[in-house]
Every structure is written in structure tokens, then in C-alpha cells.
Short mmCIF file of N, CA, C and O in Angstrom, two decimals:
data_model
loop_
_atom_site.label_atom_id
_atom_site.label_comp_id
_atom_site.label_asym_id
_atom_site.label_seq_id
_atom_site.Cartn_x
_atom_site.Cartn_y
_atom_site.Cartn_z
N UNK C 957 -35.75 5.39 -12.46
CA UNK C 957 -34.70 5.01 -11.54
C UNK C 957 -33.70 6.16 -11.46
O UNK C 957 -33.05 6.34 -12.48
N UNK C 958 -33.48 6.92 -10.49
CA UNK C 958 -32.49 7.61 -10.34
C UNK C 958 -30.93 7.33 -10.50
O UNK C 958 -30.23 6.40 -10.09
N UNK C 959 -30.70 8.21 -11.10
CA UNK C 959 -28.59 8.13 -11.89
C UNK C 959 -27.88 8.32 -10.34
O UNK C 959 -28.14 9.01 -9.35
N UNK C 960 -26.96 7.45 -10.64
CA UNK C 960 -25.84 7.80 -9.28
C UNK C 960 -25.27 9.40 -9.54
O UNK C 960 -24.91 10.11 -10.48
N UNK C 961 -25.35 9.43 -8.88
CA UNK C 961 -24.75 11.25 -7.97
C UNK C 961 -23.32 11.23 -8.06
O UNK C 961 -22.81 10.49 -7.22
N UNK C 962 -22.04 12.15 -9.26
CA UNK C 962 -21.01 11.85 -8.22
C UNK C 962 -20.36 13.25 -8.56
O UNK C 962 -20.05 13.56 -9.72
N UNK C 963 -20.18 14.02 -7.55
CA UNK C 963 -19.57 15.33 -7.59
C UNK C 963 -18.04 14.93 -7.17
O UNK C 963 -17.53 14.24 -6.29
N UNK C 964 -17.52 15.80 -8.36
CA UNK C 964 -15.74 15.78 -8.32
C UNK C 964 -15.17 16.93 -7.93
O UNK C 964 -15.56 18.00 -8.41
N UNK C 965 -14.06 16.86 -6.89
CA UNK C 965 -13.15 17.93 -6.63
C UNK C 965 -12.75 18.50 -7.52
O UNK C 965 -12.78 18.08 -8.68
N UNK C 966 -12.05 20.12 -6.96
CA UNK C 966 -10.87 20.03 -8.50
C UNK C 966 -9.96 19.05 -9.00
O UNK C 966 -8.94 18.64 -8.45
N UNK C 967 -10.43 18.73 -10.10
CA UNK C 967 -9.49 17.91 -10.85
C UNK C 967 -7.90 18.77 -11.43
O UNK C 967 -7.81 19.07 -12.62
N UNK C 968 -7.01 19.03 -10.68
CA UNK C 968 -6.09 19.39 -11.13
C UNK C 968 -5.00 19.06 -10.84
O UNK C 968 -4.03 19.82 -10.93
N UNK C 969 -4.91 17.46 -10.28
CA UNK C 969 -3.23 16.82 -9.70
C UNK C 969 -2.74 16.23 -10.93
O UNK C 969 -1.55 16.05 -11.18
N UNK C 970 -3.38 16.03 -11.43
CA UNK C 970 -2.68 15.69 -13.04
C UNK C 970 -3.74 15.41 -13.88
O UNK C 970 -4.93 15.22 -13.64
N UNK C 971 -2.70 15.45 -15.53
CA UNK C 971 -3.60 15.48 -16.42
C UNK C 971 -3.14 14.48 -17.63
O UNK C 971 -2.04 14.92 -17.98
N UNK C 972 -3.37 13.63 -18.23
CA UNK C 972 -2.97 12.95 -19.75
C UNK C 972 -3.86 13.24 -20.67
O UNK C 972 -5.01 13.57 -20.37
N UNK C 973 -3.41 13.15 -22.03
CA UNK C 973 -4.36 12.79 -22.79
C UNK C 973 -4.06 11.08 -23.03
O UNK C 973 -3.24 10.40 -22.42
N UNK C 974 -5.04 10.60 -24.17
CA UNK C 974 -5.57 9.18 -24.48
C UNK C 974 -6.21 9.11 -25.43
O UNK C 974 -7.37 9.51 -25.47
N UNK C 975 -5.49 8.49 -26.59
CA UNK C 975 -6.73 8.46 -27.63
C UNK C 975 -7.00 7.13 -27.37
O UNK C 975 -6.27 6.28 -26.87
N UNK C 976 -8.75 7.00 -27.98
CA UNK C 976 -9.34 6.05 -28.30
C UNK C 976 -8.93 4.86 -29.23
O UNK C 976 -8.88 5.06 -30.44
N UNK C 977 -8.65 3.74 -28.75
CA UNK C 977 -8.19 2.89 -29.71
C UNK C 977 -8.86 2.17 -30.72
O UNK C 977 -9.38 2.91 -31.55
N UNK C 978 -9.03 0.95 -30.92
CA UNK C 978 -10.17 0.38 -32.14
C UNK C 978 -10.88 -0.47 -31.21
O UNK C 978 -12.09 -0.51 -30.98
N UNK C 979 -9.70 -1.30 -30.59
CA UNK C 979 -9.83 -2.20 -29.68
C UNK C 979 -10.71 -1.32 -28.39
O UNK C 979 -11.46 -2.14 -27.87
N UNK C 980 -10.82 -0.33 -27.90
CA UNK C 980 -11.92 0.61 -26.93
C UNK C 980 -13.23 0.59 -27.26
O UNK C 980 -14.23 0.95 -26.66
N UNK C 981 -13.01 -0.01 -28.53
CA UNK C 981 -14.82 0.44 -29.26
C UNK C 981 -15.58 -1.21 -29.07
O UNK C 981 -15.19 -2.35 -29.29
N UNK C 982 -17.12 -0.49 -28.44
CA UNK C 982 -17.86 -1.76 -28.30
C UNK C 982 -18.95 -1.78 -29.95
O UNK C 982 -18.95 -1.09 -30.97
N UNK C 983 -19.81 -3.04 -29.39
CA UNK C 983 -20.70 -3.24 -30.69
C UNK C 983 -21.95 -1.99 -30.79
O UNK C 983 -23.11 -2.19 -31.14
N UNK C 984 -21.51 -0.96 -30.47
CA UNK C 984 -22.81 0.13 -30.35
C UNK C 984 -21.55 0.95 -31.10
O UNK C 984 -21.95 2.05 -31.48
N UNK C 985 -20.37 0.75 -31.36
CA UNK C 985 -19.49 1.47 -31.99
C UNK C 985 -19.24 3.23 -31.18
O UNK C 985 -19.36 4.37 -31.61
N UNK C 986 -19.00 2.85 -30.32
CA UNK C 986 -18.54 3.89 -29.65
C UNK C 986 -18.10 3.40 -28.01
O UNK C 986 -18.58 2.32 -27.65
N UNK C 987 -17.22 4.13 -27.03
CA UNK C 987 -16.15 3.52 -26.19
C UNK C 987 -16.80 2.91 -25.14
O UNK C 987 -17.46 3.58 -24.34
N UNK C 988 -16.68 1.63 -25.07
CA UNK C 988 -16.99 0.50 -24.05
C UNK C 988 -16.70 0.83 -22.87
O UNK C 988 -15.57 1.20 -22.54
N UNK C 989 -17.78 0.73 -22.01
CA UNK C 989 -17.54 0.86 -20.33
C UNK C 989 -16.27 0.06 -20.11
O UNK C 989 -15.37 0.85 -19.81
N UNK C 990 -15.87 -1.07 -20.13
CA UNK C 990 -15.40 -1.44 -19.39
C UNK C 990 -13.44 -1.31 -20.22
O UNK C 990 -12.35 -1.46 -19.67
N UNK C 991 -13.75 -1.02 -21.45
CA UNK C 991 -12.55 0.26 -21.96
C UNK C 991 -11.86 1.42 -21.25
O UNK C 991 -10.69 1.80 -21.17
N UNK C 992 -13.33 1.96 -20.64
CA UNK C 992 -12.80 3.33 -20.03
C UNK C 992 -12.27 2.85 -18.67
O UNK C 992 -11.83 3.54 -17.75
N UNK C 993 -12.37 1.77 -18.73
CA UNK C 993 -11.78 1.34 -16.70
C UNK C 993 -10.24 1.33 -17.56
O UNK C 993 -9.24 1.87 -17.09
N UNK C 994 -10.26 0.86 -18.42
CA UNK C 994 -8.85 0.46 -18.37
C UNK C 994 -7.63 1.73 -18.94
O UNK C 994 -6.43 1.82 -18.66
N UNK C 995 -8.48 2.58 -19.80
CA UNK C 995 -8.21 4.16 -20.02
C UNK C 995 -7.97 4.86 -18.42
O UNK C 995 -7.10 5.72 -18.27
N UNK C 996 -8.72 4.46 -17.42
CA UNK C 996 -8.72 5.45 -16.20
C UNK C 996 -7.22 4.58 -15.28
O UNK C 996 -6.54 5.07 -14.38
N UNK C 997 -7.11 3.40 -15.80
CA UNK C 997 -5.88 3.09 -15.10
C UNK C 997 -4.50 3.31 -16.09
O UNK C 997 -3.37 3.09 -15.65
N UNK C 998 -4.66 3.62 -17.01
CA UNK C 998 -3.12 4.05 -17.57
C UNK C 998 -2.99 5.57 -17.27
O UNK C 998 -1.94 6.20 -17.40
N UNK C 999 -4.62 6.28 -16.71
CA UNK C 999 -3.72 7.72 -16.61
C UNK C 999 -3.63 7.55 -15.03
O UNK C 999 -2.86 8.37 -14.55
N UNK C 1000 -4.12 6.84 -14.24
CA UNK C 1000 -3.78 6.53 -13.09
C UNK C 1000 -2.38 6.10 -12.70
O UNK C 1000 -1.81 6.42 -11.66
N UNK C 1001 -1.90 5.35 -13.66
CA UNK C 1001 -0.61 4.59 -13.94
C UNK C 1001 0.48 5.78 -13.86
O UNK C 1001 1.40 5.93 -13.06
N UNK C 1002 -0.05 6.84 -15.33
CA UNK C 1002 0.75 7.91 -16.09
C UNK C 1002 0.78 9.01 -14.31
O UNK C 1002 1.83 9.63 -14.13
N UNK C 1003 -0.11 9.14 -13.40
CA UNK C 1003 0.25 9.73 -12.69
C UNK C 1003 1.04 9.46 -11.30
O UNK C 1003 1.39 10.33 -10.50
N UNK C 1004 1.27 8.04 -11.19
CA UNK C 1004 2.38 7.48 -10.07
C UNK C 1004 2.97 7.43 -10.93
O UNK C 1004 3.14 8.62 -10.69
N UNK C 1005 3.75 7.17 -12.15
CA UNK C 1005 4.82 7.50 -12.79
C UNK C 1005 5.71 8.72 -12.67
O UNK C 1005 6.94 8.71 -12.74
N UNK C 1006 4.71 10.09 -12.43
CA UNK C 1006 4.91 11.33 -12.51
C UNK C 1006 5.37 12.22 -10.99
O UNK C 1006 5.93 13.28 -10.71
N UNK C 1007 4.79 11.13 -10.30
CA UNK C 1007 5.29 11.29 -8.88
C UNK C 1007 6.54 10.15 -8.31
O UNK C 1007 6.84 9.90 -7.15
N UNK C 1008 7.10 9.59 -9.55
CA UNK C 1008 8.52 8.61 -9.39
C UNK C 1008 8.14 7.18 -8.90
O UNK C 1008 8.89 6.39 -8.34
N UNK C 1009 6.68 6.99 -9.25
CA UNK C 1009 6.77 5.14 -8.99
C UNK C 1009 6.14 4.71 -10.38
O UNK C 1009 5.29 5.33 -11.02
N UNK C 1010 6.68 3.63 -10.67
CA UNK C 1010 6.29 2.58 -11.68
C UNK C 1010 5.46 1.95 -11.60
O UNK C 1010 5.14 1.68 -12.76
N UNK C 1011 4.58 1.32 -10.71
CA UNK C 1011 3.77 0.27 -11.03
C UNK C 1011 2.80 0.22 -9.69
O UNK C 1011 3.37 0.26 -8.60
N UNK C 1012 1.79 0.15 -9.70
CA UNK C 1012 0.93 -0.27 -8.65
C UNK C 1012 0.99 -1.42 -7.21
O UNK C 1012 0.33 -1.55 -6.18
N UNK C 1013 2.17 -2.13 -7.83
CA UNK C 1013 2.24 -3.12 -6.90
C UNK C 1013 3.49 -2.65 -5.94
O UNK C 1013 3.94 -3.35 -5.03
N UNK C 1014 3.93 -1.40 -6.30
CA UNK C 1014 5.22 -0.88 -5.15
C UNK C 1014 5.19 0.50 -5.15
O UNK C 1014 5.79 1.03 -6.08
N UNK C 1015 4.78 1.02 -4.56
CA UNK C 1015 4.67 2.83 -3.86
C UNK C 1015 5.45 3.02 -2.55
O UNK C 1015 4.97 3.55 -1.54
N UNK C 1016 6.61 2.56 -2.64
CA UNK C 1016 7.61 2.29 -1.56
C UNK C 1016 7.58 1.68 -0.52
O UNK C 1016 7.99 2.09 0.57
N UNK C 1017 6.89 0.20 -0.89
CA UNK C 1017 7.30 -0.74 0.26
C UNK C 1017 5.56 -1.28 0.39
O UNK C 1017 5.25 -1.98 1.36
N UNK C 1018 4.91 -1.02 -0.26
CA UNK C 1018 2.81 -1.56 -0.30
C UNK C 1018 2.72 -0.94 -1.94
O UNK C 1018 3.24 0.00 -2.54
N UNK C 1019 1.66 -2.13 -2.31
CA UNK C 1019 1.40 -1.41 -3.45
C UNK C 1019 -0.18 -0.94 -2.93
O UNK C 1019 -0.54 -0.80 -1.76
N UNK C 1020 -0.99 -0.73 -4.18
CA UNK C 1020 -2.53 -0.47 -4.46
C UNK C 1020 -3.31 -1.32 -4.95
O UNK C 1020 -3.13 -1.99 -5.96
N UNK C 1021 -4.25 -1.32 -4.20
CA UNK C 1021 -5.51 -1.84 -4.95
C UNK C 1021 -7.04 -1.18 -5.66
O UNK C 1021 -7.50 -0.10 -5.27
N UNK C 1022 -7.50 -1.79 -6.44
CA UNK C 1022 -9.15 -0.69 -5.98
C UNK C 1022 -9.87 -1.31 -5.66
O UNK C 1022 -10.18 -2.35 -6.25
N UNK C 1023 -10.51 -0.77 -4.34
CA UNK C 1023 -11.78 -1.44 -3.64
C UNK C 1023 -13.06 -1.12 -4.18
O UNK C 1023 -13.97 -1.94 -4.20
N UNK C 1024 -13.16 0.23 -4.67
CA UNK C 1024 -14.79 0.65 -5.70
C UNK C 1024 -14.30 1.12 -6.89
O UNK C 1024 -13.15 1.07 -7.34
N UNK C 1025 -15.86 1.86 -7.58
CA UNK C 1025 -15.29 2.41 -8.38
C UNK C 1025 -16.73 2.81 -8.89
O UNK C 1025 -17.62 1.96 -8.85
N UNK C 1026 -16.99 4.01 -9.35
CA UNK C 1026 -17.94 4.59 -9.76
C UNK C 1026 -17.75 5.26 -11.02
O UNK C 1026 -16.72 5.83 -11.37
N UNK C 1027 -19.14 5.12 -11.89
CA UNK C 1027 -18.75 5.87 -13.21
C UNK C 1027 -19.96 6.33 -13.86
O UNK C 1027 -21.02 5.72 -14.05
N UNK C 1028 -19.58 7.62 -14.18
CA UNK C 1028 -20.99 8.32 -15.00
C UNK C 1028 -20.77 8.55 -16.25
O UNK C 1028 -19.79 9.21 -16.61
N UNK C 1029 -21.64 8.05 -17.07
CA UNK C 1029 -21.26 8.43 -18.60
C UNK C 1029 -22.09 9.79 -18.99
O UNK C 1029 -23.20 9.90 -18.47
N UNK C 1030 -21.55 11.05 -20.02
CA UNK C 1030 -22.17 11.42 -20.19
C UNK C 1030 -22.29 12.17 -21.54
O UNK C 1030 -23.01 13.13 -21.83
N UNK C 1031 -21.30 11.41 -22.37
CA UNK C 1031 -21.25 11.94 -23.47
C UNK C 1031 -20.97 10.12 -24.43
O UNK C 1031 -20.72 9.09 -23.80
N UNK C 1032 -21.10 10.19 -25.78
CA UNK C 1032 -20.34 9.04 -26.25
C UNK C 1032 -18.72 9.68 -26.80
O UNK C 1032 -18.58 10.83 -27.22
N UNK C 1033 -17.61 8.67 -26.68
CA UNK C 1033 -16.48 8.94 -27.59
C UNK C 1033 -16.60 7.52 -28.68
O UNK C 1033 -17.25 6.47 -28.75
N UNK C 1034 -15.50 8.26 -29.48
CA UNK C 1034 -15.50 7.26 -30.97
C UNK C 1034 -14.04 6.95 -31.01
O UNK C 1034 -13.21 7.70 -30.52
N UNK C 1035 -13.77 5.95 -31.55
CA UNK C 1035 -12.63 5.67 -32.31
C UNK C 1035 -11.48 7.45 -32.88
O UNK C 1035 -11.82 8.31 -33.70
N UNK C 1036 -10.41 7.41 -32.19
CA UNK C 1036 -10.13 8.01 -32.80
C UNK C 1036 -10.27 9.46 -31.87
O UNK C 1036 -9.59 10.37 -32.34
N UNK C 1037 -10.84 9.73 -30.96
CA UNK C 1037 -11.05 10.64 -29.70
C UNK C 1037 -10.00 10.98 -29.05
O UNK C 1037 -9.27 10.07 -28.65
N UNK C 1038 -9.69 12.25 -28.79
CA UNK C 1038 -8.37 12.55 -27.86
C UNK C 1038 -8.88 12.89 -26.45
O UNK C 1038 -9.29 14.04 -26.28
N UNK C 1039 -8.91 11.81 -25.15
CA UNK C 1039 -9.13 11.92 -24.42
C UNK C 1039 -8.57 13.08 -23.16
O UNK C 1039 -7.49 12.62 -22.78
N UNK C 1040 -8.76 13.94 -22.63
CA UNK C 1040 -8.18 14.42 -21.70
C UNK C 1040 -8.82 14.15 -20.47
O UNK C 1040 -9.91 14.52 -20.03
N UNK C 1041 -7.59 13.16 -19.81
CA UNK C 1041 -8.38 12.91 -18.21
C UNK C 1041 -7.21 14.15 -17.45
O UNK C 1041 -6.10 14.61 -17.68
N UNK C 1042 -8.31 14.28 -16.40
CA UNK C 1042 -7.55 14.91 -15.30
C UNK C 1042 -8.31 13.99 -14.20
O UNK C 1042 -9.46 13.55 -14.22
N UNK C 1043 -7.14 13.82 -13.09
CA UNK C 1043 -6.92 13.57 -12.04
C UNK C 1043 -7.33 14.93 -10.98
O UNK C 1043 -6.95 16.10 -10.99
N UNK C 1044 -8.21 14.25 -10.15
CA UNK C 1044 -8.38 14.62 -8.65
C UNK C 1044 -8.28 13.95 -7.63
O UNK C 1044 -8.08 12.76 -7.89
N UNK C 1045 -8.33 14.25 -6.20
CA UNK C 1045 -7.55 13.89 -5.10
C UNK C 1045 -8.39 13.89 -3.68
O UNK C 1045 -8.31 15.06 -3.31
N UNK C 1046 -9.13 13.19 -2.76
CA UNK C 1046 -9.48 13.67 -1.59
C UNK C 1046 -9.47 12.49 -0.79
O UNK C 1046 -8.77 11.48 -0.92
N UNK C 1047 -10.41 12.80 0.13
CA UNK C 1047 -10.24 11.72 1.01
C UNK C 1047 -9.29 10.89 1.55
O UNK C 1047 -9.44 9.68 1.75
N UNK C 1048 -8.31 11.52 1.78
CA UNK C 1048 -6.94 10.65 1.85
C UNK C 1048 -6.93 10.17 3.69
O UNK C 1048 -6.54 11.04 4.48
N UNK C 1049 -7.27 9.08 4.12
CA UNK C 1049 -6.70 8.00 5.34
C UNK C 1049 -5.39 7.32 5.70
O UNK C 1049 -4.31 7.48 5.14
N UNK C 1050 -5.62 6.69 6.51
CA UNK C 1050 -4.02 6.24 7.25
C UNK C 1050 -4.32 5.37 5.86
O UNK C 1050 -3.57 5.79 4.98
N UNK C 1051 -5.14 4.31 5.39
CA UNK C 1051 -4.79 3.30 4.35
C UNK C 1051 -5.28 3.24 3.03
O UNK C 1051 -4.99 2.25 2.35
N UNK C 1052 -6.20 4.41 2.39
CA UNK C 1052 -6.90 4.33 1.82
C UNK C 1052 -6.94 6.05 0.98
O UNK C 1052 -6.37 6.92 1.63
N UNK C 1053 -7.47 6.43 -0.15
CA UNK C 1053 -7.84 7.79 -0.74
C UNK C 1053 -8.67 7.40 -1.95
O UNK C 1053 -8.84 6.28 -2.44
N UNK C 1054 -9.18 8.65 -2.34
CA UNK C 1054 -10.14 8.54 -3.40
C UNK C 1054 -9.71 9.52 -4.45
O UNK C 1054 -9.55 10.73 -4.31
N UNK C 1055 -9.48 8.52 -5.90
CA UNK C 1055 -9.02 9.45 -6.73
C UNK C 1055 -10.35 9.54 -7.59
O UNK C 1055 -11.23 8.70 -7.76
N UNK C 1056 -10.20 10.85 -8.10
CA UNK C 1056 -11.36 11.20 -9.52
C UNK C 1056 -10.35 11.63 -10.52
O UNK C 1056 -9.15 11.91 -10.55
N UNK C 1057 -11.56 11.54 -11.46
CA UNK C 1057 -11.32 11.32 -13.28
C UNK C 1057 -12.35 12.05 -13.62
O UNK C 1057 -13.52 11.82 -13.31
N UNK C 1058 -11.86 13.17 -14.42
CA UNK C 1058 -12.94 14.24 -15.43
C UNK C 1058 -12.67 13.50 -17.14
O UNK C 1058 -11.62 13.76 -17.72
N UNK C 1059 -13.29 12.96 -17.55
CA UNK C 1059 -12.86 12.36 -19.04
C UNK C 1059 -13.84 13.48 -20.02
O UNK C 1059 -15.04 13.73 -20.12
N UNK C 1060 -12.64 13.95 -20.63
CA UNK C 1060 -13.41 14.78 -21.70
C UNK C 1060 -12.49 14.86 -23.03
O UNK C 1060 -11.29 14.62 -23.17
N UNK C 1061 -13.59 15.31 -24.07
CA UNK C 1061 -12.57 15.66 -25.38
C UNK C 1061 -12.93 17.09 -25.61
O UNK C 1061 -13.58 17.74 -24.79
N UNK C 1062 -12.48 17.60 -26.80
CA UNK C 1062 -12.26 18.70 -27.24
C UNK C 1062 -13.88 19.70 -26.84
O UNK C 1062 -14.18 20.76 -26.28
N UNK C 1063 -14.60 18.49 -27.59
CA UNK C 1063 -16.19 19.01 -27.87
C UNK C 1063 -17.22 18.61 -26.73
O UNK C 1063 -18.18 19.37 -26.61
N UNK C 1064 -17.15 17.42 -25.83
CA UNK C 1064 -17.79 17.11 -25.21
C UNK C 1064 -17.16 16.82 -23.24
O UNK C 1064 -15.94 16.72 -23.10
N UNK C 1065 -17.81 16.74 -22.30
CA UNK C 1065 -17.40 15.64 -21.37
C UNK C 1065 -18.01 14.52 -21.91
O UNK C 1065 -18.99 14.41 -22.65
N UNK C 1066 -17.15 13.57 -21.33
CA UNK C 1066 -17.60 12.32 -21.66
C UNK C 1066 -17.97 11.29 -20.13
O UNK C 1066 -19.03 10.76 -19.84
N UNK C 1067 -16.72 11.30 -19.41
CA UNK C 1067 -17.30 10.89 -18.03
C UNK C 1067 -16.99 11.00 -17.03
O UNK C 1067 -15.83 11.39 -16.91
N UNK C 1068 -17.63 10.79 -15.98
CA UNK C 1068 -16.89 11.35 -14.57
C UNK C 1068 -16.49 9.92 -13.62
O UNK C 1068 -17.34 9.04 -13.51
N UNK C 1069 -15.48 9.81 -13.12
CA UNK C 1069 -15.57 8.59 -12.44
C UNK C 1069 -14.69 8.89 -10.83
O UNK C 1069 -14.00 9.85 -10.47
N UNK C 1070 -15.14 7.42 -10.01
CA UNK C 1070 -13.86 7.43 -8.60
C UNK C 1070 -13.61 6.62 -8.52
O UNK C 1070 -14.51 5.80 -8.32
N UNK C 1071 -12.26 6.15 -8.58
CA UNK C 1071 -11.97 4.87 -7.38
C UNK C 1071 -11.47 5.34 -5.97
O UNK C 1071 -11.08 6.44 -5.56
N UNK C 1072 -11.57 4.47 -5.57
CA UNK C 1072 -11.08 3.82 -4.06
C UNK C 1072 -10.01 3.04 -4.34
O UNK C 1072 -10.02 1.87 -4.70
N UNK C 1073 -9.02 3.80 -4.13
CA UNK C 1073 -7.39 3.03 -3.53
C UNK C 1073 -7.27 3.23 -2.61
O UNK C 1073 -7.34 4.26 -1.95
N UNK C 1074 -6.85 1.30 -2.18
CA UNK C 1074 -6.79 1.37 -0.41
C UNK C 1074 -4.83 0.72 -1.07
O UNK C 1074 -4.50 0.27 -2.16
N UNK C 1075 -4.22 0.90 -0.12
CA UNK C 1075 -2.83 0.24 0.13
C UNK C 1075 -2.70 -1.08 0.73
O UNK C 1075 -2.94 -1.27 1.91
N UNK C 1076 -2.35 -1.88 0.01
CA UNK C 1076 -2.16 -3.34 -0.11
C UNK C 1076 -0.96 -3.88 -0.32
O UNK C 1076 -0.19 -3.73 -1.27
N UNK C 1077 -0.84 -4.72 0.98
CA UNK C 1077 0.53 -5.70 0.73
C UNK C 1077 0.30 -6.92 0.59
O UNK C 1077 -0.25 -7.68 1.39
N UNK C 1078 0.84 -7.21 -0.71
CA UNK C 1078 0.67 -8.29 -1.65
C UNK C 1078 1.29 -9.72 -1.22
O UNK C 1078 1.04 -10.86 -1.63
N UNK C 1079 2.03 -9.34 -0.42
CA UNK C 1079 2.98 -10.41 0.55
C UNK C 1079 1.57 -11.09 0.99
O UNK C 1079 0.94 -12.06 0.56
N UNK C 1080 1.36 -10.08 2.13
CA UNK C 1080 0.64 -11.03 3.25
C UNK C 1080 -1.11 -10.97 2.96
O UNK C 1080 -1.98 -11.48 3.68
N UNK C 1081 -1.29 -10.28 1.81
CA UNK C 1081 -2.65 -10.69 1.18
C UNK C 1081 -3.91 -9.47 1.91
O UNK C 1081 -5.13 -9.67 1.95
N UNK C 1082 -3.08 -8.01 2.49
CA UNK C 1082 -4.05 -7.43 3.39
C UNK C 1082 -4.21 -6.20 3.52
O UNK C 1082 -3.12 -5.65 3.39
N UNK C 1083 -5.29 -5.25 3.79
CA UNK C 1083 -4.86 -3.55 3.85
C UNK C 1083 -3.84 -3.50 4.36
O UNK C 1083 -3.81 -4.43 5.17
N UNK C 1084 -2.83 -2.90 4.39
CA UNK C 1084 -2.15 -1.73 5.11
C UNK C 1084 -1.60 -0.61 4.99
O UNK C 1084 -1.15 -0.40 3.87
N UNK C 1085 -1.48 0.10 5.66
CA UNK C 1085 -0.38 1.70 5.66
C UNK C 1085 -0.49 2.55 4.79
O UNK C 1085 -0.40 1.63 3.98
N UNK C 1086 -0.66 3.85 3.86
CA UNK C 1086 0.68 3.95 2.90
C UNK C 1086 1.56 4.11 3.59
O UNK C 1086 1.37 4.25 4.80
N UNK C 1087 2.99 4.15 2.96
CA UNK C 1087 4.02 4.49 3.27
C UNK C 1087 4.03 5.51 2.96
O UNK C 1087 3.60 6.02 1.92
N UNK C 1088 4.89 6.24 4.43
CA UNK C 1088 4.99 7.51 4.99
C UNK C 1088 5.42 8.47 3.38
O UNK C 1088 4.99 9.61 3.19
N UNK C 1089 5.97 8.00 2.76
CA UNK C 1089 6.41 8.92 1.81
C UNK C 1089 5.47 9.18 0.57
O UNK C 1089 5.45 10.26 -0.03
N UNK C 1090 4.78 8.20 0.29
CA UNK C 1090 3.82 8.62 -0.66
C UNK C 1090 2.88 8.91 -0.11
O UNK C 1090 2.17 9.62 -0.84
N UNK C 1091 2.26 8.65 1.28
CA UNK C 1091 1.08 9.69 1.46
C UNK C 1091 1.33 10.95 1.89
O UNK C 1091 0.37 11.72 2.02
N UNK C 1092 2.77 11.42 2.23
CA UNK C 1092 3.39 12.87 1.92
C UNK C 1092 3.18 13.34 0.71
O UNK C 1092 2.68 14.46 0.62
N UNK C 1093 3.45 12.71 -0.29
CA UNK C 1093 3.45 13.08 -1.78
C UNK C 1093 1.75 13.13 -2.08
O UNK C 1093 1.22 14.07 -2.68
N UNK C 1094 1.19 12.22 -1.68
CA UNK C 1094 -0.11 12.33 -1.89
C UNK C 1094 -1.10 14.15 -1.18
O UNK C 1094 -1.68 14.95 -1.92
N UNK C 1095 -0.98 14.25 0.09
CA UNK C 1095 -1.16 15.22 0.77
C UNK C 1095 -0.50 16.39 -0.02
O UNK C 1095 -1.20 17.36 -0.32
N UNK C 1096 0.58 16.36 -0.30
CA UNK C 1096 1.34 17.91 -0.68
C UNK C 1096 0.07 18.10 -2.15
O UNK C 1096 -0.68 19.08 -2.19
N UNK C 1097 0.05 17.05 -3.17
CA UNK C 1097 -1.01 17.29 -3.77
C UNK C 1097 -2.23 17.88 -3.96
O UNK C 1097 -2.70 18.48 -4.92
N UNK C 1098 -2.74 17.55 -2.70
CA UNK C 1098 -4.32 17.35 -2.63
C UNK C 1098 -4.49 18.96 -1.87
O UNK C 1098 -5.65 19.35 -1.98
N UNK C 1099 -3.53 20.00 -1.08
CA UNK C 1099 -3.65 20.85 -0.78
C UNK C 1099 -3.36 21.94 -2.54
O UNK C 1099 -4.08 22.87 -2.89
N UNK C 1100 -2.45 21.54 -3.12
CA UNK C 1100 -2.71 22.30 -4.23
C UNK C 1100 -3.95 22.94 -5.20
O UNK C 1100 -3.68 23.61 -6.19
#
């Protein structure tokens, strides 16, 4: 059966590290898929923080959602791993962009992933917009 395909931009709009927690580790003792979703949203988090918003549900006036999300494993991490994700940037639409994730440690990559954030207002339950100012902020990015 053929592996999903996923080639990443430069990853260089931002970067965190992350260590591995106890609670990250599955029964194969090393970091649980569905761990690393939640690792890829605190540095997702850590990078609208870094561009002056707090929280996903307000990017000045719509928050975010994720509509996909793709992920390649290609290394294992352990307990105790200093993660370095970097953030990449493309595809950016009137309502929608695609961020990537390079997950690696010192010695290995570990995985590559994308979501799909579309802009969502939570009010009325539906895509819309970004607002004009963060997909400025988004764009000034993505040309860097």
C-alpha cells in the first residue's frame, strides 16, 4: 500500500520546542499519534500567540478551525524528547490556509504534518473571512 506523499515548504514562520511528556507516551512506549495532534496544536497555539492572539476562537473578530490534517511518521520519540517543531505557511485563501509542521529532535526527524485552517465564526456556526488583519499578518509571513 503506498505512504501518503506530503512535501513541506520552508518551514521557517516559527519555531518551539516541546518536550515529550509521560502522559504523550502510548502502550508501544513511545509518542502516540494522537499526542502529536495535540503537541502540533500548542505550537500552533505558541505561534498565534507570537503574532498577538490568544486563542483560536478570536483572530480579530473569526476564530479557526481544522478541516484536515495529515501526518507522516518517521522516526519514534520517547518520553523525555525535546521536540523542535517549526512552522510553515502556504496556501493562504479569502477563508482558509495550510499550515505545516517539521517535528524533529536533536538526532532524528520524527514527523511531518498539515492542517487545514479554514476561519470560522462560532456565532453563526460557518466558514468565513479572515479578518483583514490577520491574513495581512499571515501573508507578510509566508513571503519571508
Amino acid at each position: 500500500m503506498p505512504r501518503i506523499k506530503l512535501d513541506l515548504p520552508e518551514c521557517n514562520l516559527f519555531q518551539c520546542n516541546i518536550t515529550v511528556r509521560i502522559t504523550d507516551i502510548n502502550y508501544g512506549q513511545h509518542l502516540a499519534h494522537d499526542a502529536l495532534l495535540g503537541l502540533l496544536h500548542e505550537a500552533r497555539l505558541q505561534w498565534l500567540a507570537h503574532l498577538g492572539y490568544h486563542s483560536e476562537v478570536d483572530i480579530g473578530g473569526a476564530g479557526l478551525i481544522l478541516s484536515d490534517v495529515a501526518v507522516i511518521f518517521l522516526h519514534e520519540a520517547f518520553y523525555g524528547d525535546v521536540l523542535q517543531i517549526r512552522l510553515g505557511i502556504d496556501e493562504i485563501s479569502q477563508t482558509r490556509f495550510e499550515l505545516y509542521y517539521d517535528v524533529s529532535t536533536q538526532a532524528h526527524p520524527i514527523a511531518k504534518a498539515k492542517t487545514t485552517m479554514a476561519c470560522f465564526s462560532y456565532t453563526e456556526r460557518k466558514i468565513t473571512s479572515l479578518p483583514i488583519p490577520f491574513r495581512q499578518a499571515i501573508k507578510s509571513q509566508e513571503q519571508q
